[in-house]
XYZ file of N, CA, C and O in Angstrom:
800
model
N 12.074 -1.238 -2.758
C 12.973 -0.589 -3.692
C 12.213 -0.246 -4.976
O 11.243 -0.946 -5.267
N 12.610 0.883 -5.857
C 12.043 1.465 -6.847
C 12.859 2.219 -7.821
O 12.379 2.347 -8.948
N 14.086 2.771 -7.556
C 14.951 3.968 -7.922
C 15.963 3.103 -8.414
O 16.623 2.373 -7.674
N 16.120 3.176 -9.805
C 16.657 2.188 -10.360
C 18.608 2.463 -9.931
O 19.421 1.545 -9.817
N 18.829 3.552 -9.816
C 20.328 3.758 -9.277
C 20.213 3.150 -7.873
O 20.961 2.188 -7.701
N 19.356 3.537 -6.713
C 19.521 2.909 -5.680
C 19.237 1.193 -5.689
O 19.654 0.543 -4.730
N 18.637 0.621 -6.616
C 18.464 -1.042 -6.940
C 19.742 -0.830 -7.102
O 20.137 -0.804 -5.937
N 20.488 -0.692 -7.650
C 22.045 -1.053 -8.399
C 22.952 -0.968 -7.412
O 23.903 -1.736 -7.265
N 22.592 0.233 -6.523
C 23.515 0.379 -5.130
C 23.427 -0.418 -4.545
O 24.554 -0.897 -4.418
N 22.317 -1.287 -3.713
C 22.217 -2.208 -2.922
C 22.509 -3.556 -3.338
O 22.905 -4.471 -2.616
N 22.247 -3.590 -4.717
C 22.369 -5.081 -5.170
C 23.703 -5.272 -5.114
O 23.935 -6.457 -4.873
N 24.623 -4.662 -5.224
C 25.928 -4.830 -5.127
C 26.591 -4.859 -3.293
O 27.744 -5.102 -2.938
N 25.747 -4.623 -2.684
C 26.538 -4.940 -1.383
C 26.498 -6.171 -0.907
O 27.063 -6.386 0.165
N 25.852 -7.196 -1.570
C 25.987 -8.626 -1.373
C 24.622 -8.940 -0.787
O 24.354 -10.141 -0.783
N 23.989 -8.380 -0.447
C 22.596 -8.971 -0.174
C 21.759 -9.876 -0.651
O 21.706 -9.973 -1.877
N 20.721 -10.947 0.349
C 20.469 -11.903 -0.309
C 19.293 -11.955 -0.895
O 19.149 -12.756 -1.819
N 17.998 -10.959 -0.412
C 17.128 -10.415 -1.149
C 16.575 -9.043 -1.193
O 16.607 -8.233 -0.267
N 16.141 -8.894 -2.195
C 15.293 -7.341 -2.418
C 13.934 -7.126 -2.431
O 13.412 -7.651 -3.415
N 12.924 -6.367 -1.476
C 11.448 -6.555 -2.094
C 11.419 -5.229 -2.567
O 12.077 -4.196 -2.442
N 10.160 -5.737 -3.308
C 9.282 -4.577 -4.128
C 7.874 -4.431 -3.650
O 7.134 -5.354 -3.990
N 7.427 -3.633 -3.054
C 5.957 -3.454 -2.124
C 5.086 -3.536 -3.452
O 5.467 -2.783 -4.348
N 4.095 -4.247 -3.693
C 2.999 -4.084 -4.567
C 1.437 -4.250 -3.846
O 0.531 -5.071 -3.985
N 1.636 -2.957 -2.960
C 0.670 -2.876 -1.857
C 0.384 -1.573 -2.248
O 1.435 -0.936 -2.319
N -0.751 -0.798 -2.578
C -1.008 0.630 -3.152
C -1.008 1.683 -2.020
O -0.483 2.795 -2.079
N -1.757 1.091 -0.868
C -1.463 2.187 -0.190
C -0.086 2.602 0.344
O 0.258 3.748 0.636
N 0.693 1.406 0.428
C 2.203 1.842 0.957
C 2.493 3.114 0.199
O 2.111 3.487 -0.910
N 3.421 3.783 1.275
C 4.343 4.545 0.656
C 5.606 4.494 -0.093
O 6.276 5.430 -0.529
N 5.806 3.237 -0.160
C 6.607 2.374 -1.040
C 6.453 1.376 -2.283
O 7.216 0.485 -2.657
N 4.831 1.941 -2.973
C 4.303 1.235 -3.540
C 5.023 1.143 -4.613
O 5.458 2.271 -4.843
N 5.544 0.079 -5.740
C 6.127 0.437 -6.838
C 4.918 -0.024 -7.971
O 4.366 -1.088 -8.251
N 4.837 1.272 -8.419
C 3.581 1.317 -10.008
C 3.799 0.623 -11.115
O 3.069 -0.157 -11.726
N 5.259 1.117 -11.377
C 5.939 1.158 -12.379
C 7.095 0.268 -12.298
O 7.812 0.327 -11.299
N 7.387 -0.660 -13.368
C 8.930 -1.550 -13.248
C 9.847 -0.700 -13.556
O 9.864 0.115 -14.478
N 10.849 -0.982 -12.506
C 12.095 0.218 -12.982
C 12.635 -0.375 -13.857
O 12.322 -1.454 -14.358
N 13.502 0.320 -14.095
C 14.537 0.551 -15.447
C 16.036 -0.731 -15.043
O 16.667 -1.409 -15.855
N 16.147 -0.684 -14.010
C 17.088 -1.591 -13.623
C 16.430 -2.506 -12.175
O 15.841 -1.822 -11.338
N 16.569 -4.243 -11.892
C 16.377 -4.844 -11.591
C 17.218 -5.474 -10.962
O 18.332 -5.546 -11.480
N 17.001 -6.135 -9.666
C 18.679 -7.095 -9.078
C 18.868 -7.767 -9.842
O 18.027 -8.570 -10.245
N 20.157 -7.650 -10.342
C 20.843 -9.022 -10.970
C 21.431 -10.062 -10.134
O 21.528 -11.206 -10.576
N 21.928 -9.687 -8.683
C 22.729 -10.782 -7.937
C 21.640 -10.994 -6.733
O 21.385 -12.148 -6.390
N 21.050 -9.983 -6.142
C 19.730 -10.156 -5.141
C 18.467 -10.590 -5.478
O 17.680 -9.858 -6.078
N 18.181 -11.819 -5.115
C 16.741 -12.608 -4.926
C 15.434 -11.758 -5.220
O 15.161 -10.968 -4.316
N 14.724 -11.764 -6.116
C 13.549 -10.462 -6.233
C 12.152 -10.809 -5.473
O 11.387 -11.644 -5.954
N 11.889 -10.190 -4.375
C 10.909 -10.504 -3.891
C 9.546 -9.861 -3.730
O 9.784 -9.008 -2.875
N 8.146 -9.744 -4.062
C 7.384 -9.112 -4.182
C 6.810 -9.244 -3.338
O 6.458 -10.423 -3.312
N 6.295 -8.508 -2.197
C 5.402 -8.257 -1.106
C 4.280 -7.533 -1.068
O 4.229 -6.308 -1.186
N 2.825 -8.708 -0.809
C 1.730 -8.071 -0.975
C 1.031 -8.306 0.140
O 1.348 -9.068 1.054
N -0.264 -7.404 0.021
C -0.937 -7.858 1.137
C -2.451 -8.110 0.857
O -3.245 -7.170 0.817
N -2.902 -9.661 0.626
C -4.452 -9.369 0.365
C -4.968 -9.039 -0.919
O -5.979 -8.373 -1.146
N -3.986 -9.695 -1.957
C -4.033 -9.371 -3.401
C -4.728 -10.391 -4.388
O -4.347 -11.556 -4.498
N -5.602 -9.940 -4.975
C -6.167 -10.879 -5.985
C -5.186 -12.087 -6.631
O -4.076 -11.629 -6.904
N -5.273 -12.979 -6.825
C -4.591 -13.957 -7.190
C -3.827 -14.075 -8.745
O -2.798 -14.705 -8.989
N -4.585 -13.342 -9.625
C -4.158 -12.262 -10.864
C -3.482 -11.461 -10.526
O -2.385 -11.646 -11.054
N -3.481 -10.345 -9.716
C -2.597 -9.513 -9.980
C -1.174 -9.787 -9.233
O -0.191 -9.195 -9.678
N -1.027 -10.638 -8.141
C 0.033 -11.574 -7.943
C 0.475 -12.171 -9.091
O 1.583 -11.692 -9.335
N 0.166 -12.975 -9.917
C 0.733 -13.716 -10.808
C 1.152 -12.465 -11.963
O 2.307 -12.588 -12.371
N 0.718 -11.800 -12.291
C 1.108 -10.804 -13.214
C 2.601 -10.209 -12.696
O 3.686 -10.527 -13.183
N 2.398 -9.343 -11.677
C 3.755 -9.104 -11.524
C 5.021 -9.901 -11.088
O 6.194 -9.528 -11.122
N 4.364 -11.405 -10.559
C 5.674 -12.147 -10.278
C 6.116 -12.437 -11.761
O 7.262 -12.800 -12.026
N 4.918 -12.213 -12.925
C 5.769 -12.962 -13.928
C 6.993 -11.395 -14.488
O 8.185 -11.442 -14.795
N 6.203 -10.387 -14.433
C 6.862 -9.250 -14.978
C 8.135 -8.928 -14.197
O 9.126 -8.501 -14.789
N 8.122 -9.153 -12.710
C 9.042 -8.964 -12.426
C 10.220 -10.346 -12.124
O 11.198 -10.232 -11.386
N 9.905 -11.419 -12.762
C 10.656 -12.246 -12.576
C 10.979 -12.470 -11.531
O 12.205 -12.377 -11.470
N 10.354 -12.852 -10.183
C 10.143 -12.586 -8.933
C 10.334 -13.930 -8.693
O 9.770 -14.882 -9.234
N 11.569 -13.920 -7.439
C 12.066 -15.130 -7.044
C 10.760 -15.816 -5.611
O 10.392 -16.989 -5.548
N 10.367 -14.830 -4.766
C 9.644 -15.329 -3.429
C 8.532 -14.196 -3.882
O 8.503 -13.229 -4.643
N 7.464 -14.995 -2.809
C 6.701 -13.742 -2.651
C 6.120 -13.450 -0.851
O 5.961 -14.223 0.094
N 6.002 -12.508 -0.952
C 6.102 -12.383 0.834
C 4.425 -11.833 0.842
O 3.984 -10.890 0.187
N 3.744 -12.626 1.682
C 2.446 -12.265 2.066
C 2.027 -11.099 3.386
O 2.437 -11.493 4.477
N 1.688 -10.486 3.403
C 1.614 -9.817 4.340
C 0.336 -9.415 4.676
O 0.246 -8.361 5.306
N -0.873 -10.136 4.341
C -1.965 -9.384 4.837
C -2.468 -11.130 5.465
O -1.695 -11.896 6.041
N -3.776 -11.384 5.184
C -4.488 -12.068 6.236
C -4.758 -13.560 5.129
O -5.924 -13.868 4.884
N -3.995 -14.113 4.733
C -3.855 -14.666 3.561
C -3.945 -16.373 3.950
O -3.045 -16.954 4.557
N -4.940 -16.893 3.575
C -4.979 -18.347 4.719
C -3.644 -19.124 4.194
O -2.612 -18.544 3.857
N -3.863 -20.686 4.179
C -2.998 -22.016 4.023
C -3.939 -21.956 2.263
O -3.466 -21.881 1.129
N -5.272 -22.024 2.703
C -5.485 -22.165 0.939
C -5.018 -21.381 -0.247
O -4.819 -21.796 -1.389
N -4.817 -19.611 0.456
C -4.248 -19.230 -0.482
C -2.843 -19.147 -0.822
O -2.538 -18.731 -1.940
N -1.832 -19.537 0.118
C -0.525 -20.331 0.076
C -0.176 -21.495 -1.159
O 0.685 -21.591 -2.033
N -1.312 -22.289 -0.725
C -1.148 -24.131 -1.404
C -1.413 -23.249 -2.991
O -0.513 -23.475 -3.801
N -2.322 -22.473 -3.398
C -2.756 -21.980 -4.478
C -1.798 -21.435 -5.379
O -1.797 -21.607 -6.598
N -0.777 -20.600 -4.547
C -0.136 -19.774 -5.056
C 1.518 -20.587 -5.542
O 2.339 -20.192 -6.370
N 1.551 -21.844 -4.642
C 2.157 -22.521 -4.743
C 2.282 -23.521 -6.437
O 3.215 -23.761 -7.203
N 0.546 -23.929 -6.415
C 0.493 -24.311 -7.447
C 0.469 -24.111 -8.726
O 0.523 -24.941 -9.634
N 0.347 -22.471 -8.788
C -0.102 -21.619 -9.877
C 2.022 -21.118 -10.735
O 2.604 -21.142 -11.820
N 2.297 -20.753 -9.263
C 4.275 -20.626 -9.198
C 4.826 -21.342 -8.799
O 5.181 -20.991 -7.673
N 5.317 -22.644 -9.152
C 5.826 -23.700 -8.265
C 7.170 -23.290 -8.134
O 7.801 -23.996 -7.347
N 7.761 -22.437 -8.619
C 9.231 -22.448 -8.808
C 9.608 -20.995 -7.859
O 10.702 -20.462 -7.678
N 8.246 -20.612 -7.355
C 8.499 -19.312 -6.327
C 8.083 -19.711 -5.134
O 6.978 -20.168 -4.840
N 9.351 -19.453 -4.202
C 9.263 -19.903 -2.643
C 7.955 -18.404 -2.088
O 7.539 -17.344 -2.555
N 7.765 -19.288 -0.787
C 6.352 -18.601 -0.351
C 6.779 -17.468 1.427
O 6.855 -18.244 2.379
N 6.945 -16.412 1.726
C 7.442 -15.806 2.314
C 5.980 -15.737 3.061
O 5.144 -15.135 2.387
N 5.512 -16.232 4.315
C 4.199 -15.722 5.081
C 4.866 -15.224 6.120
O 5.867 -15.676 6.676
N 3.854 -13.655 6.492
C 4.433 -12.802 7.572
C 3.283 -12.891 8.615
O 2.113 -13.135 8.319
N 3.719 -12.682 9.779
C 3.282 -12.906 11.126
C 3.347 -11.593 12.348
O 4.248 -11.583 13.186
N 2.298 -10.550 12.305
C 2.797 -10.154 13.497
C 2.858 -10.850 15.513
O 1.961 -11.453 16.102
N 3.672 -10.608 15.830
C 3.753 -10.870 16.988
C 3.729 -10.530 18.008
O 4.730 -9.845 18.219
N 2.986 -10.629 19.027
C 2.725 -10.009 20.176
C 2.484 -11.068 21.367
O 2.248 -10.791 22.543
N 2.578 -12.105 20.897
C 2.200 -13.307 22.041
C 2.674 -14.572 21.428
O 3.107 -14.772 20.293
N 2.492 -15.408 22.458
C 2.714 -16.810 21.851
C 1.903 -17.353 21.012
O 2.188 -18.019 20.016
N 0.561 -16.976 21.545
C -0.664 -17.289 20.919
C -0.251 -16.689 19.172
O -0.782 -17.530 18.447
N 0.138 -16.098 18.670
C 0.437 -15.441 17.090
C 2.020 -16.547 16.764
O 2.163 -16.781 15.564
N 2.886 -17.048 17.495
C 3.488 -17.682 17.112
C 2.749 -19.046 16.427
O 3.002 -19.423 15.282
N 1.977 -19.587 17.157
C 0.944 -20.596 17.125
C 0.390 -20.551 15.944
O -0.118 -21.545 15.424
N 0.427 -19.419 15.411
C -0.666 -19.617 13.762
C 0.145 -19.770 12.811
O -0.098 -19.622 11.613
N 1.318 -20.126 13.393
C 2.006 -20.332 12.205
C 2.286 -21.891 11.582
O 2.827 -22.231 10.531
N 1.448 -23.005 13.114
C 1.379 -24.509 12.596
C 0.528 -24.755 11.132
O 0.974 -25.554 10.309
N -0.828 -23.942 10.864
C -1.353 -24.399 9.750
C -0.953 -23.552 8.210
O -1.766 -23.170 7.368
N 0.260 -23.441 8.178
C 1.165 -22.927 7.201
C 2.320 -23.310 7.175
O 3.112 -22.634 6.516
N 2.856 -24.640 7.950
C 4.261 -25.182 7.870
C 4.394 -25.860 6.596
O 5.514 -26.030 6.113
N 3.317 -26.271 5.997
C 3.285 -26.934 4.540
C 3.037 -26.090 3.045
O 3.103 -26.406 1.857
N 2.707 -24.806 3.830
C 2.351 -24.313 2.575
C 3.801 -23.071 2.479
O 4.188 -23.067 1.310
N 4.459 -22.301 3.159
C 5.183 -21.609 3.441
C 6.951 -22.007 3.158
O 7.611 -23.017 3.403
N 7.163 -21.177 2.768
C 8.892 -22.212 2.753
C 9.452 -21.108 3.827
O 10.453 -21.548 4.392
N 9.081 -19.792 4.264
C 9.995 -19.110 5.166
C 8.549 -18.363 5.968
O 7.598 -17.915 5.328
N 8.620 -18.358 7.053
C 7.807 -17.170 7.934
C 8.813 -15.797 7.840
O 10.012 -15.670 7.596
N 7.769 -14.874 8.143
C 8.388 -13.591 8.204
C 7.943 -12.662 9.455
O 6.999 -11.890 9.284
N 8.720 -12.729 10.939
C 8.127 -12.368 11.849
C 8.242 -10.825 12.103
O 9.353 -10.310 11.980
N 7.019 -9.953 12.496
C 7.293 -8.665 12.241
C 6.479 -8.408 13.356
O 5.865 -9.285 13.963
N 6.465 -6.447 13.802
C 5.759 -6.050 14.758
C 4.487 -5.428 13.892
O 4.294 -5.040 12.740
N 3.580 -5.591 15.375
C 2.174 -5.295 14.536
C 1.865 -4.235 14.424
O 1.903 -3.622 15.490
N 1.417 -3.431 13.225
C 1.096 -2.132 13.127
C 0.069 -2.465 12.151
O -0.099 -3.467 11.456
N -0.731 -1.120 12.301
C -1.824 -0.704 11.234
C -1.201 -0.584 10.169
O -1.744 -1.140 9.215
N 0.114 0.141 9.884
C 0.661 0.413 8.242
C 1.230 -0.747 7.352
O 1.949 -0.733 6.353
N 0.449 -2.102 8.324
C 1.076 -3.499 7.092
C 2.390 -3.485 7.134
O 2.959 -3.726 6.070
N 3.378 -3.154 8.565
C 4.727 -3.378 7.936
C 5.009 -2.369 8.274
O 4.151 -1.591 8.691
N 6.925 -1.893 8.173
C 7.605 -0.107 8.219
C 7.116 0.917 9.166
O 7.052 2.137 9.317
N 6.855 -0.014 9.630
C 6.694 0.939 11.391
C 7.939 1.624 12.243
O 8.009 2.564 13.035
N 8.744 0.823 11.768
C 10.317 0.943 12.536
C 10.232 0.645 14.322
O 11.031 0.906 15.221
N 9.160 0.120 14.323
C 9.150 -0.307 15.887
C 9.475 -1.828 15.966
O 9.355 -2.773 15.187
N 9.836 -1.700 16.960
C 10.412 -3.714 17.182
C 9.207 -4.138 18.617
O 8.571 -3.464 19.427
N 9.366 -5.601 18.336
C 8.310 -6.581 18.802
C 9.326 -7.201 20.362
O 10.501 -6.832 20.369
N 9.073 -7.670 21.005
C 9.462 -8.520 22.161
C 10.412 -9.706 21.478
O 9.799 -10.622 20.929
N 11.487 -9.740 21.477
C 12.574 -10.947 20.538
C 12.375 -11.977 21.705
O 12.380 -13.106 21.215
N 12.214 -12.008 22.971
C 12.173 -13.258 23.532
C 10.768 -14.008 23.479
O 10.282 -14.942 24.116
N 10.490 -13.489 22.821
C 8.933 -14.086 22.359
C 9.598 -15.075 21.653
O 9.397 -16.274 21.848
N 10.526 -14.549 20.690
C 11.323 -16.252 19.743
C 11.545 -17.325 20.270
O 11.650 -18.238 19.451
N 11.685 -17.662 21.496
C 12.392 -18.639 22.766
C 11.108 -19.452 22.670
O 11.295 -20.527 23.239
N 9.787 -19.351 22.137
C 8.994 -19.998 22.225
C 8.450 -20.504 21.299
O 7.467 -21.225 21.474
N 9.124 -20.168 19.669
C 9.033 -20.906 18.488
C 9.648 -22.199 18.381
O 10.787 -22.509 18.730
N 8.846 -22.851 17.906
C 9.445 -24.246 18.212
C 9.349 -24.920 16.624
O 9.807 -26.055 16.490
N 8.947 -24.450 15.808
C 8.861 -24.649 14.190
C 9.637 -25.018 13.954
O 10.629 -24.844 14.662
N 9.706 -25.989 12.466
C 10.731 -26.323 11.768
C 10.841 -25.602 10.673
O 11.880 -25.670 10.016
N 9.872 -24.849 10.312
C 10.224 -23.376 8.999
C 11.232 -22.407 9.401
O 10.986 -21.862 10.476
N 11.982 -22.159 8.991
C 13.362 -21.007 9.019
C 12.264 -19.580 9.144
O 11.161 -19.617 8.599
N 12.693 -18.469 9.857
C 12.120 -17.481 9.614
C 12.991 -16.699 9.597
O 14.065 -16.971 10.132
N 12.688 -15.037 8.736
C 13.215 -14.111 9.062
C 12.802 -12.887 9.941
O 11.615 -12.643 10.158
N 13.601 -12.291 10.333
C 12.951 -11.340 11.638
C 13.262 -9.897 11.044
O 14.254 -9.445 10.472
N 11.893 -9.282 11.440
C 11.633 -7.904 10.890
C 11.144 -7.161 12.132
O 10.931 -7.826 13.146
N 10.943 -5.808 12.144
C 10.191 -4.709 13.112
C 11.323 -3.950 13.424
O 12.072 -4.384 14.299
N 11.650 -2.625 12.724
C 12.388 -1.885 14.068
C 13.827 -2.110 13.797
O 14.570 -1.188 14.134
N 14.442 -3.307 13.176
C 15.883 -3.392 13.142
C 16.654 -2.241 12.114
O 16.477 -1.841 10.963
N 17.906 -1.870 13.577
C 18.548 -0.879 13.196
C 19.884 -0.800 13.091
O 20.230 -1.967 12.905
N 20.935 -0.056 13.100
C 22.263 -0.099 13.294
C 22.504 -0.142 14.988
O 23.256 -0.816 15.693
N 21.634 0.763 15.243
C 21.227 1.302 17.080
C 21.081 -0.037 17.787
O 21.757 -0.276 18.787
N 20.061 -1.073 17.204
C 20.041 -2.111 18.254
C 20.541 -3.952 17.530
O 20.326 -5.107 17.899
N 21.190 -3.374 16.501
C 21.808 -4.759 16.071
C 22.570 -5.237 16.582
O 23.003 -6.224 15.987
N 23.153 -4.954 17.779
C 24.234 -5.426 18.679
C 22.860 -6.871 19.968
O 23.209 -7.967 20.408
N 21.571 -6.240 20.136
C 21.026 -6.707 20.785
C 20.279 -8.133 19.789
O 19.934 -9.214 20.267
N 20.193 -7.752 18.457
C 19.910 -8.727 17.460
C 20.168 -9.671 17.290
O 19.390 -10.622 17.227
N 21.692 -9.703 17.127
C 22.729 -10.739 16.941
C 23.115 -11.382 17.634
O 23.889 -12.314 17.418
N 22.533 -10.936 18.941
C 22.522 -11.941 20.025
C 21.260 -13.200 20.320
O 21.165 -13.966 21.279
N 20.538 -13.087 19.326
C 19.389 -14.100 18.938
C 19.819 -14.998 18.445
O 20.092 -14.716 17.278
N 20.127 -16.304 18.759
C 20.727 -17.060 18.529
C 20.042 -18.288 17.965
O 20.735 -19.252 17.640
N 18.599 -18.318 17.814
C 17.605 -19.720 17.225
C 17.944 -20.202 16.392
O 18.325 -19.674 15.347
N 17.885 -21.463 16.678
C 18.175 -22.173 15.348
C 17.837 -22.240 14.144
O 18.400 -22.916 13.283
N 16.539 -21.282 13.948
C 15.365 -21.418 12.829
C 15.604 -19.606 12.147
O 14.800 -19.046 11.402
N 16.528 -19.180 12.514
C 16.435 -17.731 12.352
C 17.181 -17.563 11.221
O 18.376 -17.574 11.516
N 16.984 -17.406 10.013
C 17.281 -17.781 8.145
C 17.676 -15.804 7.955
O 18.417 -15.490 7.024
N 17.397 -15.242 8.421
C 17.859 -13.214 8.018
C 16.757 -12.770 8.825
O 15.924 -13.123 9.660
N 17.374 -11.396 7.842
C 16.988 -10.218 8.845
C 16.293 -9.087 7.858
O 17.209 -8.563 7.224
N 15.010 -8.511 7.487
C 14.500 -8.036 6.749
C 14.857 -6.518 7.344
O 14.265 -6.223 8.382
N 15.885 -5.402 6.714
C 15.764 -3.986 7.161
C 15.230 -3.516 5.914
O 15.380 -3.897 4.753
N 14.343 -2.278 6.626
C 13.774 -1.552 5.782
C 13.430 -0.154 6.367
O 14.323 0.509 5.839
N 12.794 0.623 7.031
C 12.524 1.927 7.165
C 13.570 2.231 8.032
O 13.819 3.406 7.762
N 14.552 1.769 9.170
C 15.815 2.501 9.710
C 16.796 2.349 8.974
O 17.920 2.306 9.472
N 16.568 2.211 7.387
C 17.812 2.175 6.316
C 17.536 3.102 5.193
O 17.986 2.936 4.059
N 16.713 4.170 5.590
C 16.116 4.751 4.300
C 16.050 6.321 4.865
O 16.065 6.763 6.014
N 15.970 6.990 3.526
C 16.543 8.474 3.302
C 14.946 9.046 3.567
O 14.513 9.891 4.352
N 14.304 8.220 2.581
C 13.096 8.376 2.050
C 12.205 7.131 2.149
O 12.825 6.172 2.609
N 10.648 6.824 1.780
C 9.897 5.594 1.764
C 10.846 5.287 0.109
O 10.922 5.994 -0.897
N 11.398 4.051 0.404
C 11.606 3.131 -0.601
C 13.461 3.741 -1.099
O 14.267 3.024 -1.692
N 13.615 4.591 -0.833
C 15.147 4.753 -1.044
C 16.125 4.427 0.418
O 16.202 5.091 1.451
N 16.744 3.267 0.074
C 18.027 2.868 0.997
C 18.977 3.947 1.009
O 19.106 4.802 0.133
N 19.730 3.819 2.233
C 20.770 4.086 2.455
C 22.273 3.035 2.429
O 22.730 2.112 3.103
N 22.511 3.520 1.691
C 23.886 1.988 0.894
C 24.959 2.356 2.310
O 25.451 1.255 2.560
N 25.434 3.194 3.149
C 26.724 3.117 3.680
C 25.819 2.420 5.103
O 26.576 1.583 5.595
N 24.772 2.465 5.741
C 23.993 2.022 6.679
C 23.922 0.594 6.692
O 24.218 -0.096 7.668
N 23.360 -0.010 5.132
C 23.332 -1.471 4.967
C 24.623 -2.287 5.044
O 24.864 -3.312 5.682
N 25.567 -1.391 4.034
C 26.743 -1.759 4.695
C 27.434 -2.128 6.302
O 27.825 -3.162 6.843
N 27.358 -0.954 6.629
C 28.116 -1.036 8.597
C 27.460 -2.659 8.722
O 28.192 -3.627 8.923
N 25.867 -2.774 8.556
C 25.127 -3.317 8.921
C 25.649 -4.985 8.317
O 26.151 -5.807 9.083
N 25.529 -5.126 7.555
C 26.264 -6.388 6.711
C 27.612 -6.337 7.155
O 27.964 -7.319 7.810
N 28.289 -5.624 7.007
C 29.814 -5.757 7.756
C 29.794 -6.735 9.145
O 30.283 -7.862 9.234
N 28.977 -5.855 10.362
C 28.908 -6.322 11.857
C 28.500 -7.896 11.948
O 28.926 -8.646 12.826
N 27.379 -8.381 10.638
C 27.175 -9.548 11.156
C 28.139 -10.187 10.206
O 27.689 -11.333 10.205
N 28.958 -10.202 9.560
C 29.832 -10.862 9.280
C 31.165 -11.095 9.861
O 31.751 -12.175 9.945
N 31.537 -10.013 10.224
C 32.212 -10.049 11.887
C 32.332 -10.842 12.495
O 33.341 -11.450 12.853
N 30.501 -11.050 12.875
C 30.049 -11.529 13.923
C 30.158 -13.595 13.749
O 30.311 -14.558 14.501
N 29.969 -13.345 12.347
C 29.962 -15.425 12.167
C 31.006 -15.722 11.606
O 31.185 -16.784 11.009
N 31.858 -14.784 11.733
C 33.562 -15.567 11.183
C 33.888 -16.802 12.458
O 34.909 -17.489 12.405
């Protein structure tokens, strides 16, 4: 997110967090702090492979609740980032394609407060393609994760039928957008509606 009217749109549909890409090549990179910020949604900054300065700079500017890792980022630089922000939970992302990639997620159960499981692409993310979900049947972690790749209005009926015990949300992002980085508010909606529906 970037467009300070569309922050304001989404933050109001009840959602529980928002990221901000501070990844340059994305096409969702945000340069600039907008003008308006979530007030009720969790602020989360997602990087990939970022100097340890320029992480701390914008979590402080943006008052940034998590931060979501997304590049190749060990346990040391977890414990680090931990110690530097103690008061910011640690979001590590995972692509998946095997069991063997579930597996790397044992030497980060201490440093991580949420995994973030996604499909693997070259573009770091916003691929809009989805990963094999019964690959989940073989996580056996005690970290909560959230599940990303591909989720849409089209196959959230097949989503919500994932039932793990460890499964904490659901990260949408490029099948909810007009544009890179502008949501679509009546989409997130349907979308938030169905799974609430769904756990009454």
């Amino acid at each position: 997110m970037r467009d300070p009217l569309n922050i304001r749109q989404i933050d109001n549909l009840g959602i529980d967090l928002m990221g901000f890409i501070f990844y340059p090549p994305s096409s969702r990179y945000v340069a600039e702090k907008p003008d308006y910020l979530p007030q009720k949604a969790k602020r989360v900054g997602v990087f990939v492979d970022a100097p340890t300065d320029f992480i701390y700079i914008r979590a402080k500017n943006f008052s940034l609740d998590l931060l979501q890792l997304h590049g190749n980022e060990s346990p040391d630089c977890c414990a680090k980032l931990k110690t530097l922000l103690p008061h910011i939970k640690i979001i590590k992302t995972f692509s998946i394609s095997s069991r063997e990639d579930l597996e790397k997620t044992h030497n980060f159960k201490a440093v991580a407060d949420y995994f973030l499981f996604d499909t693997p692409t070259k573009l770091k993310g916003g691929s809009g393609q989805t990963f094999n979900h019964k690959l989940l049947e073989q996580y056996e972690g005690e970290t909560p994760f959230l599940l990303s790749g591909g989720l849409s209005l089209e196959n959230q009926e097949e989503t919500l039928r994932i039932k793990h015990p460890m499964l904490a949300g659901y990260d949408l992002n490029s099948r909810f957008e007009t544009q890179p980085a502008l949501k679509d508010p009546l989409k997130l909606k349907l979308y938030i509606n169905r799974i609430k529906q769904t756990t009454i």
